[in-house]
Short mmCIF file of C-alpha atoms in Angstrom, two decimals:
data_model
loop_
_atom_site.label_atom_id
_atom_site.label_comp_id
_atom_site.label_asym_id
_atom_site.label_seq_id
_atom_site.Cartn_x
_atom_site.Cartn_y
_atom_site.Cartn_z
CA MET B 1 -113.47 28.64 -7.00
CA VAL B 2 -111.76 26.70 -10.00
CA GLU B 3 -109.56 28.61 -11.92
CA LEU B 4 -109.66 28.47 -15.77
CA ASN B 5 -105.72 28.12 -16.64
CA LYS B 6 -105.43 25.07 -14.10
CA THR B 7 -106.93 21.01 -13.86
CA TYR B 8 -108.41 19.17 -11.53
CA ASP B 9 -108.33 15.36 -10.97
CA GLU B 10 -111.40 13.14 -10.27
CA ASP B 11 -110.98 13.91 -6.49
CA GLY B 12 -110.63 17.68 -6.92
CA PHE B 13 -107.06 17.94 -6.32
CA ARG B 14 -105.55 20.52 -8.36
CA ARG B 15 -103.04 18.79 -11.17
CA ARG B 16 -99.79 19.88 -10.71
CA ALA B 17 -96.72 18.66 -12.14
CA GLY B 18 -92.37 19.55 -11.66
CA CYS B 19 -89.02 17.97 -11.80
CA VAL B 20 -86.05 17.04 -9.64
CA CYS B 21 -83.29 18.20 -11.81
CA PHE B 22 -79.98 16.43 -11.31
CA ARG B 23 -76.88 17.87 -12.40
CA ASP B 24 -75.59 14.22 -13.70
CA HIS B 25 -76.58 10.60 -13.67
CA THR B 26 -74.62 10.21 -9.84
CA GLU B 27 -77.72 12.46 -8.86
CA SER B 28 -76.18 13.63 -6.05
CA GLU B 29 -76.46 17.66 -6.88
CA VAL B 30 -80.02 18.86 -7.63
CA LEU B 31 -81.27 22.52 -8.86
CA LEU B 32 -83.85 24.48 -6.62
CA VAL B 33 -85.50 27.69 -7.38
CA SER B 34 -86.09 30.27 -4.92
CA SER B 35 -89.61 30.57 -4.14
CA VAL B 36 -91.10 33.75 -5.29
CA LYS B 37 -93.98 33.88 -1.92
CA SER B 38 -90.27 33.83 0.52
CA PRO B 39 -87.34 34.21 -1.42
CA GLY B 40 -85.32 33.45 1.08
CA GLN B 41 -86.56 29.89 0.58
CA TRP B 42 -86.13 27.22 -2.08
CA VAL B 43 -87.96 24.93 -3.64
CA ILE B 44 -88.75 22.32 -6.36
CA PRO B 45 -89.57 23.47 -10.33
CA SER B 46 -92.84 22.64 -10.22
CA GLY B 47 -96.53 24.44 -11.18
CA SER B 48 -99.96 23.86 -12.39
CA VAL B 49 -101.36 21.45 -15.47
CA GLU B 50 -102.75 23.22 -17.71
CA PRO B 51 -105.95 22.27 -20.24
CA LYS B 52 -105.03 19.88 -22.49
CA GLU B 53 -101.60 19.09 -21.31
CA GLU B 54 -100.02 15.95 -20.26
CA LEU B 55 -98.27 15.58 -16.95
CA PHE B 56 -95.04 15.60 -18.69
CA GLN B 57 -95.28 18.38 -20.55
CA ALA B 58 -96.38 20.31 -18.21
CA ALA B 59 -93.21 19.36 -15.65
CA ILE B 60 -90.98 20.07 -18.54
CA ARG B 61 -92.42 23.48 -18.93
CA GLU B 62 -92.30 24.52 -15.55
CA VAL B 63 -88.71 23.42 -15.43
CA VAL B 64 -87.85 25.74 -18.29
CA GLU B 65 -90.00 28.77 -17.18
CA GLU B 66 -89.02 28.45 -13.22
CA ALA B 67 -85.45 26.91 -13.16
CA GLY B 68 -84.25 28.20 -17.06
CA VAL B 69 -82.78 24.72 -17.98
CA LYS B 70 -83.73 21.45 -20.16
CA GLY B 71 -82.69 17.84 -19.86
CA THR B 72 -83.29 14.19 -20.65
CA LEU B 73 -86.63 13.84 -18.88
CA GLY B 74 -86.18 10.46 -16.94
CA ARG B 75 -88.58 8.06 -14.29
CA CYS B 76 -91.56 9.64 -12.81
CA ILE B 77 -89.93 9.84 -9.15
CA GLY B 78 -93.67 9.95 -7.74
CA VAL B 79 -97.25 11.40 -6.71
CA PHE B 80 -97.47 13.34 -3.64
CA ASP B 81 -100.67 15.27 -2.36
CA ASN B 82 -101.11 18.16 -0.55
CA LYS B 83 -104.05 17.75 1.47
CA GLU B 84 -104.32 21.26 3.02
CA LYS B 85 -104.28 22.87 -0.21
CA LYS B 86 -105.79 20.04 -2.21
CA ARG B 87 -102.82 19.36 -4.42
CA ARG B 88 -101.36 16.52 -6.80
CA THR B 89 -98.21 16.85 -8.05
CA THR B 90 -96.56 14.40 -9.78
CA VAL B 91 -92.75 14.67 -10.11
CA TYR B 92 -90.55 13.37 -12.47
CA ALA B 93 -86.72 13.17 -12.60
CA LEU B 94 -84.68 15.50 -15.10
CA LEU B 95 -81.21 15.31 -16.27
CA VAL B 96 -80.07 18.92 -17.03
CA THR B 97 -78.38 19.23 -20.41
CA GLU B 98 -79.18 22.88 -21.22
CA ILE B 99 -79.06 26.04 -18.50
CA PHE B 100 -80.11 29.07 -20.37
CA ASP B 101 -78.76 32.62 -18.99
CA GLU B 102 -81.78 34.17 -19.42
CA TRP B 103 -85.41 32.70 -18.32
CA LYS B 104 -88.93 33.68 -18.10
CA ASP B 105 -89.34 33.71 -13.99
CA MET B 106 -86.20 35.10 -14.14
CA ASP B 107 -88.04 38.66 -13.95
CA ARG B 108 -89.95 37.69 -11.45
CA GLY B 109 -87.02 37.52 -8.93
CA ARG B 110 -86.63 33.79 -9.15
CA LYS B 111 -82.95 32.23 -8.41
CA ARG B 112 -81.66 28.78 -8.95
CA LYS B 113 -78.56 27.21 -7.39
CA TRP B 114 -77.09 23.51 -7.20
CA PHE B 115 -77.37 21.84 -3.87
CA PHE B 116 -75.90 18.58 -2.70
CA LYS B 117 -78.88 16.13 -2.44
CA ASN B 118 -77.71 15.76 1.46
CA LYS B 119 -77.86 19.15 2.53
CA ILE B 120 -81.66 19.81 0.60
CA LEU B 121 -83.69 19.27 4.09
CA ASP B 122 -81.26 22.58 5.29
CA ASN B 123 -82.36 25.00 2.60
CA ILE B 124 -85.91 23.91 1.15
CA LYS B 125 -89.04 25.79 2.07
CA PRO B 126 -90.61 23.82 5.28
CA SER B 127 -94.23 23.42 3.46
CA GLU B 128 -92.29 21.05 1.10
CA ARG B 129 -89.98 19.22 2.90
CA GLY B 130 -92.62 16.29 3.39
CA TRP B 131 -93.06 15.35 0.11
CA VAL B 132 -89.53 16.06 -0.97
CA CYS B 133 -87.89 13.91 1.70
CA ARG B 134 -90.36 11.14 -0.01
CA ALA B 135 -89.27 11.89 -3.34
CA LEU B 136 -85.40 11.66 -2.50
CA GLN B 137 -85.42 9.38 -0.02
CA LEU B 138 -84.04 11.26 2.47
CA ASP B 139 -85.03 10.92 5.96
CA GLN B 140 -86.20 13.89 7.51
#
């Protein structure tokens, strides 16, 4: 079933985009958001690319909606496939410059928290560990 507000690539993968949000240029701290489906677990803010939206635009929009932050978009960290769920996620680096007191997904119970990069694996949602390790060049 194809959902109308989602887009798919030529391989049939759902197109997604997100950002690894860094506190500063050292990239030692990363902002994670709580999972809506598994509230005790943490994820990188990311979501579906909408029709007529570029990947970088979707990544910025998802960060504002899910984490309530804005920043300077940096390099593309990589493209990561989830073959089981048929998703392809493009992930960018984002240097956070603004943090909102209130944001869209706050109403859904979403929380945000800074984690030191070397502590992320202890906190990240298990289904996301593989691609997060590759994105952040961490040993699993």
